[in-house]
């Protein structure tokens, strides 16, 4: 067994919807990169999850490629990790079915994200949207995952994955690892620029609400200039002033400086100066990512090679796990070997 396989397994995914933005970087991608050495890591472009909302095929295809290149540009290393596309590994959908048969509908009806998305997509409340958290559990449990780095909003989905693992193990034997969430202490919830009481979202219709990883310095400046701040002009973190607190949080995470030191540096200065400096900070941070992104986008054969190798590795691992699952449940084992004659 290789050294790599002995490390605990980490798995995470982002669905190709909207535009990858700074909240995704801070809540998820940055932690993928920070943890990739200590874990046997799998990073998945969860394209089947994206089908739960209506997609235009050419746009989806383009976005899938862009997302993969952004993962790489942010520092996810294909030589140290398995990077693959969910739809390339049939085991995810197969395990989904099995887990579906162990999931009471009531548990899915309670899911906050389902309730929210049922409101925002009233004309398309489909089975996939309802089943979304079970597919996420399948992604995780299929590889014996121990750690799942995600933002705060995914806590409830992860709890379902844990419950399903425990329920399956209690009935059929010790097959699944019960996964732990890894939720960053700071930056687990970056808020919207125009409405700092709600989460920054990459599929927000109002682009002014988020800083996309591919935004130009000019666009960042415009968005920050229009970002809602609160009455008064002091640069202070205060739960009652969510606008300025969110911007302080962003500044602190990207410059890796504790919030109180940022507050000290801006003592007596105004919002205008702070926003200008935050523009510089974000543009300076995103510039190199955008440069690497452009290089990866110009190398389709390299991306294809990563995906081919990633899918082959993930398929092999998932097939081994599915055999164990089928065996434990009393399904006839798949017979390997050549057909006679
Ligand atoms: P989503 O944008 O919902 O597809 O989420 C992709 C990943 O980014 C998940 O791990 C989320 O928890 C994380 N994430 C999404 N929005 C935010 C946010 N505003 N702040 C922090 N993390 C986020
Ligand atoms: N539901 C997650 C999100 O919206 C994406 C996701 C799908 C995921 N499968 C996963 C995250 C497995 C972690 C592990 O962000």
Short mmCIF file of C-alpha atoms and ligand atoms in Angstrom, two decimals:
data_model
loop_
_atom_site.label_atom_id
_atom_site.label_comp_id
_atom_site.label_asym_id
_atom_site.label_seq_id
_atom_site.Cartn_x
_atom_site.Cartn_y
_atom_site.Cartn_z
CA UNK A 1 0.00 0.00 0.00
CA UNK A 2 1.44 3.38 -0.97
CA UNK A 3 2.25 6.08 1.55
CA UNK A 4 -0.56 8.17 0.06
CA UNK A 5 -3.26 5.65 0.90
CA UNK A 6 -2.28 5.49 4.56
CA UNK A 7 -3.22 9.11 5.16
CA UNK A 8 -6.81 9.79 6.24
CA UNK A 9 -9.12 10.60 3.34
CA UNK A 10 -10.36 14.14 2.68
CA UNK A 11 -13.03 14.91 0.09
CA UNK A 12 -14.74 18.11 -0.97
CA UNK A 13 -16.63 19.45 -3.94
CA UNK A 14 -18.13 22.58 -5.43
CA UNK A 15 -20.96 22.57 -7.92
CA UNK A 16 -20.44 24.40 -11.23
CA UNK A 17 -23.16 27.02 -10.84
CA UNK A 18 -22.76 30.79 -10.94
CA UNK A 19 -19.26 32.27 -10.69
CA UNK A 20 -16.63 31.12 -8.20
CA UNK A 21 -16.21 33.98 -5.76
CA UNK A 22 -14.19 35.07 -2.79
CA UNK A 23 -16.52 33.33 -0.27
CA UNK A 24 -15.90 29.99 -2.01
CA UNK A 25 -12.18 30.61 -1.81
CA UNK A 26 -12.22 31.54 1.86
CA UNK A 27 -14.83 28.99 2.99
CA UNK A 28 -13.61 26.07 0.88
CA UNK A 29 -10.79 26.28 -1.70
CA UNK A 30 -8.21 27.84 0.59
CA UNK A 31 -8.70 24.99 3.05
CA UNK A 32 -8.44 22.38 0.31
CA UNK A 33 -5.02 23.81 -0.50
CA UNK A 34 -3.94 24.08 3.14
CA UNK A 35 -4.92 20.48 3.92
CA UNK A 36 -3.84 18.75 0.71
CA UNK A 37 -0.49 17.58 2.07
CA UNK A 38 -1.74 16.00 5.25
CA UNK A 39 -4.57 14.03 3.65
CA UNK A 40 -5.23 11.62 0.85
CA UNK A 41 -7.42 14.21 -0.86
CA UNK A 42 -10.12 13.95 -3.49
CA UNK A 43 -11.56 17.12 -5.02
CA UNK A 44 -14.70 16.72 -7.07
CA UNK A 45 -16.42 18.96 -9.57
CA UNK A 46 -19.95 17.95 -8.57
CA UNK A 47 -21.61 18.48 -11.93
CA UNK A 48 -24.58 16.17 -11.24
CA UNK A 49 -25.52 18.41 -8.32
CA UNK A 50 -25.65 21.36 -10.71
CA UNK A 51 -28.39 19.61 -12.72
CA UNK A 52 -30.83 20.14 -9.85
CA UNK A 53 -31.38 23.62 -11.25
CA UNK A 54 -32.05 24.30 -14.94
CA UNK A 55 -28.84 24.56 -16.96
CA UNK A 56 -28.08 25.66 -20.50
CA UNK A 57 -25.78 22.89 -21.86
CA UNK A 58 -23.11 25.06 -23.59
CA UNK A 59 -22.90 27.35 -20.55
CA UNK A 60 -22.62 24.40 -18.18
CA UNK A 61 -19.80 22.86 -20.22
CA UNK A 62 -17.88 26.14 -20.32
CA UNK A 63 -18.39 26.69 -16.61
CA UNK A 64 -17.21 23.17 -15.73
CA UNK A 65 -13.91 23.84 -17.52
CA UNK A 66 -13.55 27.26 -15.91
CA UNK A 67 -14.16 25.88 -12.44
CA UNK A 68 -11.57 23.15 -12.87
CA UNK A 69 -8.97 25.67 -14.07
CA UNK A 70 -9.80 27.90 -11.09
CA UNK A 71 -9.32 25.00 -8.65
CA UNK A 72 -5.85 24.53 -10.13
CA UNK A 73 -5.12 28.27 -10.23
CA UNK A 74 -5.97 28.51 -6.51
CA UNK A 75 -3.30 25.92 -5.78
CA UNK A 76 -5.07 22.55 -5.77
CA UNK A 77 -2.25 20.29 -6.96
CA UNK A 78 -3.14 17.45 -9.36
CA UNK A 79 0.10 15.62 -8.57
CA UNK A 80 -0.76 15.29 -4.90
CA UNK A 81 -4.54 14.86 -5.08
CA UNK A 82 -7.23 13.15 -7.10
CA UNK A 83 -9.18 15.77 -9.04
CA UNK A 84 -12.18 14.47 -10.96
CA UNK A 85 -15.67 15.09 -12.28
CA UNK A 86 -18.57 13.46 -10.41
CA UNK A 87 -20.38 12.32 -13.58
CA UNK A 88 -17.24 10.43 -14.69
CA UNK A 89 -17.58 8.00 -11.78
CA UNK A 90 -20.83 6.00 -11.91
CA UNK A 91 -20.41 4.78 -8.33
CA UNK A 92 -21.75 8.11 -6.99
CA UNK A 93 -25.16 7.53 -8.57
CA UNK A 94 -25.13 3.85 -7.59
CA UNK A 95 -24.46 4.59 -3.92
CA UNK A 96 -27.06 7.37 -4.09
CA UNK A 97 -29.74 4.76 -4.80
CA UNK A 98 -28.66 2.59 -1.89
CA UNK A 99 -28.58 5.54 0.51
CA UNK A 100 -31.96 6.72 -0.77
CA UNK A 101 -33.42 3.48 0.50
CA UNK A 102 -32.11 4.32 3.98
CA UNK A 103 -33.25 7.96 4.06
CA UNK A 104 -36.67 8.85 5.49
CA UNK A 105 -38.30 11.63 3.43
CA UNK A 106 -38.87 13.62 6.62
CA UNK A 107 -35.13 14.10 7.09
CA UNK A 108 -34.84 15.66 3.63
CA UNK A 109 -37.92 17.87 4.06
CA UNK A 110 -36.19 19.55 7.00
CA UNK A 111 -33.13 20.61 4.98
CA UNK A 112 -32.71 24.38 5.00
CA UNK A 113 -31.14 24.49 1.55
CA UNK A 114 -34.04 22.50 0.06
CA UNK A 115 -36.54 24.88 1.63
CA UNK A 116 -34.63 27.92 0.34
CA UNK A 117 -34.16 26.54 -3.16
CA UNK A 118 -37.80 25.45 -3.35
CA UNK A 119 -38.67 29.10 -2.84
CA UNK A 120 -36.14 30.48 -5.31
CA UNK A 121 -36.96 27.85 -8.01
CA UNK A 122 -40.71 27.54 -7.51
CA UNK A 123 -41.35 26.28 -11.03
CA UNK A 124 -38.72 23.54 -10.84
CA UNK A 125 -38.94 21.74 -7.50
CA UNK A 126 -37.62 18.44 -8.81
CA UNK A 127 -36.67 15.12 -7.18
CA UNK A 128 -32.98 15.92 -7.64
CA UNK A 129 -33.28 19.08 -5.57
CA UNK A 130 -34.92 17.05 -2.82
CA UNK A 131 -32.31 14.30 -3.05
CA UNK A 132 -29.31 16.65 -3.32
CA UNK A 133 -28.02 15.99 0.22
CA UNK A 134 -28.13 12.21 -0.29
CA UNK A 135 -25.97 12.51 -3.43
CA UNK A 136 -23.56 14.60 -1.36
CA UNK A 137 -23.52 11.84 1.29
CA UNK A 138 -22.75 9.31 -1.48
CA UNK A 139 -19.83 11.47 -2.71
CA UNK A 140 -18.40 11.47 0.78
CA UNK A 141 -19.06 7.90 1.97
CA UNK A 142 -17.92 6.23 -1.27
CA UNK A 143 -14.26 6.88 -0.46
CA UNK A 144 -14.14 6.27 3.29
CA UNK A 145 -13.78 10.03 3.79
CA UNK A 146 -12.76 11.18 7.28
CA UNK A 147 -12.71 14.96 6.74
CA UNK A 148 -14.89 17.26 4.65
CA UNK A 149 -13.80 20.92 4.39
CA UNK A 150 -16.85 23.08 3.64
CA UNK A 151 -18.36 26.42 4.59
CA UNK A 152 -20.78 26.78 7.44
CA UNK A 153 -23.88 26.40 5.21
CA UNK A 154 -23.09 22.72 4.55
CA UNK A 155 -23.16 21.64 8.21
CA UNK A 156 -26.67 20.23 7.99
CA UNK A 157 -25.87 18.21 4.87
CA UNK A 158 -22.81 16.78 6.53
CA UNK A 159 -24.87 15.78 9.54
CA UNK A 160 -27.07 13.74 7.19
CA UNK A 161 -23.99 12.00 5.75
CA UNK A 162 -22.89 11.14 9.28
CA UNK A 163 -26.33 9.80 10.19
CA UNK A 164 -26.49 7.69 7.04
CA UNK A 165 -23.04 6.21 7.71
CA UNK A 166 -24.03 5.33 11.26
CA UNK A 167 -27.38 3.91 10.19
CA UNK A 168 -25.82 1.78 7.48
CA UNK A 169 -23.06 0.52 9.78
CA UNK A 170 -25.54 -0.38 12.51
CA UNK A 171 -27.58 -2.48 10.07
CA UNK A 172 -24.96 -4.00 7.79
CA UNK A 173 -21.59 -3.90 9.59
CA UNK A 174 -18.74 -1.47 9.82
CA UNK A 175 -18.33 -0.32 6.21
CA UNK A 176 -18.45 3.47 6.23
CA UNK A 177 -16.18 5.97 7.96
CA UNK A 178 -18.26 8.58 9.79
CA UNK A 179 -17.02 11.88 8.29
CA UNK A 180 -16.12 14.99 10.28
CA UNK A 181 -16.75 18.49 8.94
CA UNK A 182 -13.86 20.93 8.71
CA UNK A 183 -15.37 24.38 8.98
CA UNK A 184 -12.94 27.30 9.11
CA UNK A 185 -13.06 29.45 12.26
CA UNK A 186 -12.81 32.72 10.37
CA UNK A 187 -14.41 33.21 7.00
CA UNK A 188 -16.86 30.30 7.19
CA UNK A 189 -19.55 32.75 6.18
CA UNK A 190 -18.65 35.72 4.01
CA UNK A 191 -21.67 37.95 3.63
CA UNK A 192 -23.23 39.65 0.61
CA UNK A 193 -21.87 43.11 -0.24
CA UNK A 194 -25.28 44.70 -0.79
CA UNK A 195 -27.12 42.82 1.93
CA UNK A 196 -24.63 41.87 4.64
CA UNK A 197 -27.26 40.00 6.62
CA UNK A 198 -27.38 37.27 3.98
CA UNK A 199 -24.62 34.97 2.74
CA UNK A 200 -22.47 35.92 -0.27
CA UNK A 201 -23.55 33.49 -2.99
CA UNK A 202 -21.93 32.61 -6.30
CA UNK A 203 -25.31 32.21 -7.97
CA UNK A 204 -26.70 35.55 -6.82
CA UNK A 205 -28.48 37.30 -9.71
CA UNK A 206 -27.10 40.60 -8.52
CA UNK A 207 -23.39 40.55 -9.39
CA UNK A 208 -22.78 43.52 -7.10
CA UNK A 209 -23.27 41.15 -4.17
CA UNK A 210 -20.05 39.23 -4.63
CA UNK A 211 -16.41 39.55 -5.69
CA UNK A 212 -15.80 36.85 -8.32
CA UNK A 213 -12.34 35.29 -8.49
CA UNK A 214 -12.14 36.52 -12.08
CA UNK A 215 -13.24 40.12 -11.43
CA UNK A 216 -10.95 42.85 -12.81
CA UNK A 217 -9.52 45.48 -10.43
CA UNK A 218 -11.97 48.02 -11.85
CA UNK A 219 -14.94 45.80 -11.19
CA UNK A 220 -13.73 45.09 -7.65
CA UNK A 221 -13.42 48.83 -7.06
CA UNK A 222 -16.96 49.46 -8.33
CA UNK A 223 -18.42 46.65 -6.25
CA UNK A 224 -16.66 47.71 -3.07
CA UNK A 225 -17.53 51.34 -3.57
CA UNK A 226 -21.18 50.35 -3.68
CA UNK A 227 -20.90 47.81 -0.84
CA UNK A 228 -23.28 48.62 2.00
CA UNK A 229 -21.61 50.00 5.09
CA UNK A 230 -23.37 51.04 8.22
CA UNK A 231 -24.25 54.37 9.78
CA UNK A 232 -21.23 56.07 11.31
CA UNK A 233 -17.74 55.88 9.87
CA UNK A 234 -15.64 53.91 12.33
CA UNK A 235 -13.79 50.85 11.04
CA UNK A 236 -14.80 48.56 13.92
CA UNK A 237 -15.98 44.96 14.05
CA UNK A 238 -19.44 44.91 15.59
CA UNK A 239 -22.18 42.32 15.11
CA UNK A 240 -24.71 45.16 15.02
CA UNK A 241 -22.85 46.62 11.99
CA UNK A 242 -22.71 43.67 9.59
CA UNK A 243 -21.57 45.67 6.52
CA UNK A 244 -18.27 47.00 7.82
CA UNK A 245 -17.71 43.82 9.88
CA UNK A 246 -17.90 41.71 6.73
CA UNK A 247 -15.41 43.94 4.89
CA UNK A 248 -13.08 43.83 7.90
CA UNK A 249 -13.33 40.07 7.90
CA UNK A 250 -12.41 39.95 4.21
CA UNK A 251 -9.45 42.25 4.75
CA UNK A 252 -8.29 40.22 7.72
CA UNK A 253 -8.49 36.83 5.99
CA UNK A 254 -6.84 37.90 2.74
CA UNK A 255 -3.98 39.76 4.43
CA UNK A 256 -3.73 37.14 7.18
CA UNK A 257 -3.93 39.87 9.83
CA UNK A 258 -6.08 39.61 12.97
CA UNK A 259 -9.16 41.85 12.85
CA UNK A 260 -8.05 43.93 15.84
CA UNK A 261 -4.80 44.85 14.10
CA UNK A 262 -6.69 45.92 10.99
CA UNK A 263 -8.96 48.03 13.23
CA UNK A 264 -5.91 49.68 14.81
CA UNK A 265 -4.38 50.43 11.41
CA UNK A 266 -7.60 52.20 10.34
CA UNK A 267 -8.29 53.99 13.57
CA UNK A 268 -9.42 57.53 12.72
CA UNK A 269 -9.60 56.78 8.98
CA UNK A 270 -12.78 56.69 6.91
CA UNK A 271 -14.69 54.11 4.91
CA UNK A 272 -13.43 55.54 1.60
CA UNK A 273 -9.77 54.91 2.39
CA UNK A 274 -10.50 51.48 3.83
CA UNK A 275 -12.46 50.45 0.74
CA UNK A 276 -9.68 51.68 -1.55
CA UNK A 277 -7.13 49.67 0.36
CA UNK A 278 -9.36 46.61 0.36
CA UNK A 279 -9.64 46.98 -3.43
CA UNK A 280 -5.83 46.93 -3.68
CA UNK A 281 -5.62 43.93 -1.37
CA UNK A 282 -8.19 41.91 -3.30
CA UNK A 283 -6.90 42.87 -6.75
CA UNK A 284 -3.34 42.06 -5.65
CA UNK A 285 -4.46 38.71 -4.32
CA UNK A 286 -6.62 37.73 -7.31
CA UNK A 287 -4.20 38.94 -10.04
CA UNK A 288 -1.81 35.95 -9.80
CA UNK A 289 -4.73 33.51 -9.56
CA UNK A 290 -6.18 35.02 -12.74
CA UNK A 291 -2.78 34.72 -14.46
CA UNK A 292 -2.48 31.04 -13.64
CA UNK A 293 -6.12 30.51 -14.61
CA UNK A 294 -5.45 31.92 -18.10
CA UNK A 295 -2.49 29.55 -18.48
CA UNK A 296 -4.55 26.49 -17.53
CA UNK A 297 -7.42 27.53 -19.79
CA UNK A 298 -4.93 27.63 -22.68
CA UNK A 299 -3.93 23.99 -22.05
CA UNK A 300 -6.99 21.78 -22.68
CA UNK A 301 -4.89 18.59 -23.18
CA UNK A 302 -3.33 19.06 -19.75
CA UNK A 303 -6.76 19.43 -18.12
CA UNK A 304 -8.03 16.37 -19.99
CA UNK A 305 -5.10 14.33 -18.72
CA UNK A 306 -5.81 15.37 -15.12
CA UNK A 307 -9.47 14.43 -15.50
CA UNK A 308 -8.72 11.11 -17.20
CA UNK A 309 -6.28 10.09 -14.49
CA UNK A 310 -8.49 11.42 -11.70
CA UNK A 311 -11.54 9.53 -12.95
CA UNK A 312 -9.56 6.28 -13.34
CA UNK A 313 -8.23 6.51 -9.76
CA UNK A 314 -11.62 7.44 -8.31
CA UNK A 315 -13.41 4.69 -10.25
CA UNK A 316 -11.02 2.02 -9.00
CA UNK A 317 -11.49 3.12 -5.40
CA UNK A 318 -15.24 3.49 -5.68
CA UNK A 319 -15.66 0.04 -7.23
CA UNK A 320 -13.85 -1.58 -4.33
CA UNK A 321 -16.12 0.21 -1.87
CA UNK A 322 -19.27 -0.69 -3.81
CA UNK A 323 -18.32 -4.35 -3.77
CA UNK A 324 -18.03 -4.23 0.02
CA UNK A 325 -21.39 -2.46 0.27
CA UNK A 326 -23.18 -4.88 -2.05
CA UNK A 327 -21.69 -7.82 -0.24
CA UNK A 328 -22.77 -6.51 3.17
CA UNK A 329 -26.33 -5.92 1.92
CA UNK A 330 -26.82 -9.38 0.42
CA UNK A 331 -26.55 -8.45 -3.27
CA UNK A 332 -24.88 -11.16 -5.38
CA UNK A 333 -21.21 -10.21 -5.79
CA UNK A 334 -20.17 -9.12 -9.27
CA UNK A 335 -18.26 -12.03 -10.89
CA UNK A 336 -14.92 -10.87 -12.30
CA UNK A 337 -12.96 -12.59 -15.03
CA UNK A 338 -13.36 -13.44 -18.71
CA UNK A 339 -16.54 -14.80 -20.23
CA UNK A 340 -16.10 -18.42 -21.28
CA UNK A 341 -15.49 -19.11 -25.00
P1 LIG B 1 -21.69 26.90 -3.14
O1 LIG B 1 -21.26 28.25 -3.56
O2 LIG B 1 -22.94 26.91 -2.33
O3 LIG B 1 -21.71 25.91 -4.27
O4 LIG B 1 -20.57 26.38 -2.13
C1 LIG B 1 -19.28 25.92 -2.46
C2 LIG B 1 -18.41 25.89 -1.22
O5 LIG B 1 -18.10 27.23 -0.80
C3 LIG B 1 -19.04 25.22 -0.01
O6 LIG B 1 -18.06 24.57 0.77
C4 LIG B 1 -19.64 26.37 0.75
O7 LIG B 1 -19.83 26.09 2.11
C5 LIG B 1 -18.58 27.45 0.53
N1 LIG B 1 -19.22 28.78 0.56
C6 LIG B 1 -20.21 29.20 -0.25
N2 LIG B 1 -20.58 30.47 0.05
C7 LIG B 1 -19.79 30.85 1.09
C8 LIG B 1 -19.68 32.05 1.85
N3 LIG B 1 -20.45 33.11 1.61
N4 LIG B 1 -18.76 32.09 2.85
C9 LIG B 1 -17.98 31.02 3.10
N5 LIG B 1 -18.03 29.86 2.41
C10 LIG B 1 -18.92 29.76 1.42
N1 LIG B 2 -23.32 20.63 -1.44
C1 LIG B 2 -22.02 21.22 -1.55
C2 LIG B 2 -22.17 22.73 -1.73
O1 LIG B 2 -23.17 23.22 -2.14
C3 LIG B 2 -21.23 20.65 -2.70
C4 LIG B 2 -20.90 19.22 -2.51
C5 LIG B 2 -21.42 18.15 -3.19
C6 LIG B 2 -19.95 18.71 -1.59
N2 LIG B 2 -20.85 17.00 -2.77
C7 LIG B 2 -19.94 17.29 -1.78
C8 LIG B 2 -19.11 19.29 -0.64
C9 LIG B 2 -19.12 16.47 -1.02
C10 LIG B 2 -18.29 18.46 0.12
C11 LIG B 2 -18.30 17.06 -0.07
O2 LIG B 2 -21.28 23.43 -1.45
#
